CSV table of C-alpha atoms in Angstrom, one decimal:
chain,number,residue,atom,x,y,z
H,190,ASP,CA,-14.3,-103.3,82.3
H,191,ALA,CA,-15.2,-106.9,83.1
H,192,LYS,CA,-18.3,-107.6,85.2
H,193,THR,CA,-18.0,-109.2,88.6
H,194,THR,CA,-20.4,-111.5,90.6
H,195,GLN,CA,-20.4,-111.7,94.3
H,196,PRO,CA,-22.7,-113.2,96.9
H,197,THR,CA,-25.1,-110.7,98.3
H,198,SER,CA,-24.2,-111.3,101.9
H,199,MET,CA,-22.4,-113.6,104.3
H,200,ASP,CA,-21.8,-114.0,108.0
H,201,CYS,CA,-18.5,-114.7,109.7
H,202,ALA,CA,-17.6,-115.5,113.3
H,203,GLU,CA,-15.3,-113.1,115.0
H,204,GLY,CA,-11.7,-114.4,115.1
H,205,ARG,CA,-12.3,-116.8,112.2
H,206,ALA,CA,-11.1,-116.3,108.6
H,207,ALA,CA,-13.6,-114.8,106.2
H,208,ASN,CA,-13.4,-116.0,102.6
H,209,LEU,CA,-15.1,-113.7,100.1
H,210,PRO,CA,-15.5,-115.1,96.6
H,211,CYS,CA,-15.7,-113.1,93.4
H,212,ASN,CA,-16.4,-114.4,89.9
H,213,HIS,CA,-15.0,-112.4,87.0
H,214,SER,CA,-15.1,-114.9,84.1
H,215,THR,CA,-14.8,-112.2,81.4
H,216,ILE,CA,-11.7,-110.6,82.7
H,217,SER,CA,-9.1,-109.7,80.1
H,218,GLY,CA,-5.3,-110.0,80.3
H,219,ASN,CA,-4.6,-106.4,81.3
H,220,GLU,CA,-7.3,-106.1,83.9
H,221,TYR,CA,-6.5,-106.0,87.6
H,222,VAL,CA,-8.7,-107.3,90.4
H,223,TYR,CA,-9.2,-104.8,93.2
H,224,TRP,CA,-11.0,-105.1,96.5
H,225,TYR,CA,-12.4,-102.2,98.4
H,226,ARG,CA,-14.7,-102.1,101.4
H,227,GLN,CA,-17.3,-99.6,102.7
H,228,ILE,CA,-18.0,-99.5,106.4
H,229,HIS,CA,-21.5,-98.1,107.1
H,230,SER,CA,-21.7,-95.4,104.4
H,231,GLN,CA,-18.2,-94.1,104.9
H,232,GLY,CA,-16.0,-93.6,101.9
H,233,PRO,CA,-14.8,-96.8,100.3
H,234,GLN,CA,-11.4,-98.1,101.5
H,235,TYR,CA,-8.8,-99.8,99.4
H,236,ILE,CA,-7.9,-103.3,100.6
H,237,ILE,CA,-5.7,-105.1,98.0
H,238,HIS,CA,-5.2,-105.7,94.3
H,239,GLY,CA,-3.7,-108.3,92.1
H,240,LEU,CA,-3.1,-109.2,88.5
H,241,LYS,CA,-2.4,-112.9,88.5
H,242,ASN,CA,-0.2,-113.8,91.5
H,243,ASN,CA,-1.6,-114.2,95.0
H,244,GLU,CA,-1.0,-111.1,97.1
H,245,THR,CA,-0.9,-110.4,100.8
H,246,ASN,CA,-0.8,-107.2,102.8
H,247,GLU,CA,-1.5,-106.2,106.4
H,248,MET,CA,-5.2,-106.3,105.8
H,249,ALA,CA,-5.9,-109.3,103.7
H,250,SER,CA,-4.8,-111.9,101.2
H,251,LEU,CA,-6.0,-112.2,97.6
H,252,ILE,CA,-6.1,-115.6,95.9
H,253,ILE,CA,-6.6,-115.5,92.1
H,254,THR,CA,-7.2,-118.7,90.2
H,255,GLU,CA,-4.8,-119.7,87.5
H,256,ASP,CA,-7.3,-118.9,84.7
H,257,ARG,CA,-8.0,-115.6,86.5
H,258,LYS,CA,-11.8,-116.1,86.2
H,259,SER,CA,-12.3,-115.9,89.9
H,260,SER,CA,-10.7,-114.7,93.1
H,261,THR,CA,-11.1,-114.9,96.9
H,262,LEU,CA,-10.4,-112.3,99.4
H,263,ILE,CA,-9.3,-113.7,102.7
H,264,LEU,CA,-9.6,-111.7,106.0
H,265,PRO,CA,-7.5,-114.0,108.2
H,266,HIS,CA,-8.9,-113.1,111.6
H,267,ALA,CA,-12.2,-111.2,111.2
H,268,THR,CA,-13.0,-108.6,113.9
H,269,LEU,CA,-16.3,-106.8,114.5
H,270,ARG,CA,-14.8,-103.8,112.8
H,271,ASP,CA,-14.5,-105.8,109.6
H,272,THR,CA,-18.3,-105.7,109.2
H,273,ALA,CA,-18.8,-103.8,105.9
H,274,VAL,CA,-19.7,-104.2,102.3
H,275,TYR,CA,-16.9,-105.6,100.3
H,276,TYR,CA,-16.5,-104.8,96.6
H,277,CYS,CA,-14.6,-106.8,94.0
H,278,ILE,CA,-13.8,-104.6,91.0
H,279,VAL,CA,-12.0,-105.5,87.8
H,280,SER,CA,-10.4,-102.6,85.9
H,281,ARG,CA,-7.6,-101.7,83.6
H,282,ILE,CA,-5.0,-99.3,84.8
H,283,LYS,CA,-5.1,-96.2,82.6
H,284,ALA,CA,-2.7,-93.3,82.6
H,285,ALA,CA,-5.7,-90.9,82.5
H,286,GLY,CA,-6.9,-92.1,85.8
H,287,ASN,CA,-8.5,-95.3,87.1
H,288,LYS,CA,-12.3,-95.2,87.1
H,289,LEU,CA,-13.7,-97.7,89.6
H,290,THR,CA,-17.0,-99.4,88.7
H,291,PHE,CA,-18.6,-100.6,91.9
H,292,GLY,CA,-21.2,-103.4,91.9
H,293,GLY,CA,-23.5,-104.4,94.7
H,294,GLY,CA,-20.7,-106.1,96.8
H,295,THR,CA,-21.0,-108.6,99.6
H,296,ARG,CA,-22.4,-107.4,102.8
H,297,VAL,CA,-20.3,-109.1,105.5
H,298,LEU,CA,-21.5,-109.3,109.1
H,299,VAL,CA,-19.0,-110.4,111.6
H,300,LYS,CA,-20.7,-111.9,114.7
H,301,PRO,CA,-19.3,-112.3,118.2
Y,174,GLU,CA,-1.6,-90.6,108.0
Y,175,PRO,CA,-2.7,-88.2,105.2
Y,176,GLU,CA,-6.4,-88.3,104.4
Y,177,VAL,CA,-8.9,-86.8,102.0
Y,178,THR,CA,-11.2,-84.3,103.7
Y,179,GLN,CA,-14.6,-83.1,102.5
Y,180,THR,CA,-16.8,-80.2,103.5
Y,181,PRO,CA,-19.6,-79.8,104.5
Y,182,SER,CA,-20.5,-83.2,105.9
Y,183,HIS,CA,-24.2,-82.5,105.2
Y,184,GLN,CA,-25.7,-80.0,102.9
Y,185,VAL,CA,-29.4,-79.3,102.6
Y,186,THR,CA,-30.5,-77.2,99.6
Y,187,GLN,CA,-33.7,-76.4,97.8
Y,188,MET,CA,-34.4,-77.7,94.3
Y,189,GLY,CA,-33.0,-75.3,91.7
Y,190,GLN,CA,-30.3,-73.9,93.9
Y,191,GLU,CA,-26.6,-74.2,93.1
Y,192,VAL,CA,-24.3,-76.2,95.5
Y,193,ILE,CA,-20.6,-76.5,95.7
Y,194,LEU,CA,-19.1,-79.5,97.4
Y,195,ARG,CA,-15.5,-79.1,98.5
Y,196,CYS,CA,-12.7,-81.6,98.9
Y,197,VAL,CA,-9.1,-81.4,100.0
Y,198,PRO,CA,-7.2,-84.3,98.4
Y,199,ILE,CA,-4.0,-85.7,99.8
Y,200,SER,CA,-1.3,-83.1,99.1
Y,201,ASN,CA,1.0,-84.8,96.7
Y,202,HIS,CA,-1.8,-86.6,94.8
Y,203,LEU,CA,-2.3,-85.6,91.2
Y,204,TYR,CA,-5.5,-87.4,90.2
Y,205,PHE,CA,-8.9,-86.5,91.6
Y,206,TYR,CA,-12.3,-88.2,91.4
Y,207,TRP,CA,-15.9,-87.7,92.3
Y,208,TYR,CA,-18.3,-90.5,93.0
Y,209,ARG,CA,-21.8,-90.5,94.3
Y,210,GLN,CA,-24.0,-93.0,96.1
Y,211,ILE,CA,-27.8,-92.6,96.2
Y,212,LEU,CA,-29.1,-94.1,99.5
Y,213,GLY,CA,-29.2,-97.9,99.3
Y,214,GLN,CA,-27.7,-98.0,95.8
Y,215,LYS,CA,-24.2,-98.6,94.3
Y,216,VAL,CA,-21.3,-96.2,94.4
Y,217,GLU,CA,-21.2,-94.5,91.0
Y,218,PHE,CA,-18.3,-92.9,89.2
Y,219,LEU,CA,-18.9,-89.3,88.1
Y,220,VAL,CA,-15.6,-87.8,86.9
Y,221,SER,CA,-11.9,-88.0,87.0
Y,222,PHE,CA,-9.6,-84.9,86.8
Y,223,TYR,CA,-5.9,-84.4,86.1
Y,224,ASN,CA,-3.8,-81.5,85.1
Y,225,ASN,CA,-6.7,-79.1,85.3
Y,226,GLU,CA,-8.8,-81.1,82.8
Y,227,ILE,CA,-11.5,-83.7,83.0
Y,228,SER,CA,-9.9,-87.0,81.9
Y,229,GLU,CA,-13.1,-89.1,82.0
Y,230,LYS,CA,-16.7,-88.6,82.9
Y,231,SER,CA,-19.8,-90.7,83.2
Y,232,GLU,CA,-23.2,-90.2,81.7
Y,233,ILE,CA,-24.4,-88.9,85.0
Y,234,PHE,CA,-22.0,-86.0,84.8
Y,235,ASP,CA,-24.1,-83.8,82.5
Y,236,ASP,CA,-24.0,-80.0,81.9
Y,237,GLN,CA,-25.4,-79.4,85.4
Y,238,PHE,CA,-22.1,-80.6,86.9
Y,239,SER,CA,-18.7,-79.0,86.8
Y,240,VAL,CA,-15.4,-79.6,88.6
Y,241,GLU,CA,-12.6,-77.2,89.4
Y,242,ARG,CA,-9.3,-77.1,91.2
Y,243,PRO,CA,-9.4,-73.4,92.2
Y,244,ASP,CA,-6.1,-73.5,94.0
Y,245,GLY,CA,-3.3,-75.9,94.9
Y,246,SER,CA,-5.3,-77.7,97.6
Y,247,ASN,CA,-9.1,-77.7,96.9
Y,248,PHE,CA,-11.1,-79.7,94.4
Y,249,THR,CA,-14.7,-78.8,94.0
Y,250,LEU,CA,-17.9,-80.3,92.5
Y,251,LYS,CA,-20.6,-77.8,91.5
Y,252,ILE,CA,-24.1,-78.7,90.7
Y,253,ARG,CA,-25.7,-75.7,89.0
Y,254,SER,CA,-29.4,-76.3,89.5
Y,255,THR,CA,-30.1,-79.1,91.9
Y,256,LYS,CA,-32.8,-81.7,91.4
Y,257,LEU,CA,-34.5,-84.0,93.9
Y,258,GLU,CA,-32.6,-86.9,92.3
Y,259,ASP,CA,-29.3,-85.3,93.1
Y,260,SER,CA,-29.8,-86.2,96.7
Y,261,ALA,CA,-27.0,-88.6,97.5
Y,262,MET,CA,-23.7,-89.0,99.3
Y,263,TYR,CA,-20.9,-87.5,97.3
Y,264,PHE,CA,-17.4,-88.9,97.7
Y,265,CYS,CA,-14.2,-87.3,96.6
Y,266,ALA,CA,-11.1,-89.5,96.0
Y,267,SER,CA,-7.5,-88.9,95.0
Y,268,SER,CA,-4.6,-91.0,93.8
Y,269,LEU,CA,-0.9,-90.3,93.5
Y,270,THR,CA,-0.8,-91.1,89.8
Y,271,GLY,CA,-3.2,-92.2,87.1
Y,272,LEU,CA,-1.6,-95.6,87.3
Y,273,ALA,CA,-1.8,-95.9,91.1
Y,274,TYR,CA,-3.7,-98.9,92.3
Y,275,GLU,CA,-5.1,-97.2,95.3
Y,276,GLN,CA,-7.7,-94.4,95.5
Y,277,TYR,CA,-8.1,-92.7,98.8
Y,278,PHE,CA,-11.7,-91.7,99.5
Y,279,GLY,CA,-13.0,-88.9,101.7
Y,280,PRO,CA,-15.8,-89.4,104.2
Y,281,GLY,CA,-18.4,-87.9,101.9
Y,282,THR,CA,-20.8,-85.0,101.8
Y,283,ARG,CA,-24.5,-86.0,102.2
Y,284,LEU,CA,-26.5,-83.7,99.9
Y,285,THR,CA,-30.2,-83.4,100.5
Y,286,VAL,CA,-32.3,-81.6,98.0
Y,287,THR,CA,-35.8,-80.6,99.1
């Protein structure tokens, strides 16, 4: 699975959009981009995924560049409860089950 | 909303003892996983399980570890002879299919080996 690079940490103001970048320059054609988050040592929580098109759900939007070498997760209106470590993961879908390889993630602190 | 549950929330054991960590995946899910996270470190994949067989395992998952689905609802991780370095948070996860994009994680069991 391709390696990802994320900033170690970032702050965000409550109510503002949080834009979390991820670099995955070695991504291959059949690999998806996933985002998960982990709030204070709880179990990781799925946020969103994409292959090459931009995606949006009730939690976030995912923007993937045309060359697929990087992506940005957007939390449109950050709240204090969005304070968490956010993980960008690149992985192939396999019928045998989808092993997730977590990196260090980005520690996001939402401030009032 | 259905959720993955894990018991106990915290387990303290002495080095060399066997422990069994229990998970109840979401009822219609077919794929099950164990991950662990040593304090302050990354979440690490241990094993995936489908159709009563291990489908993939990591280097961490050595002969001291085993998994089982003893009945239609539970999924267990056994560590035969615990070591100090097994102290970690252990997360169970499940997904509807192997191709499912979303894994649902439980709240974790904190294992402390003394």
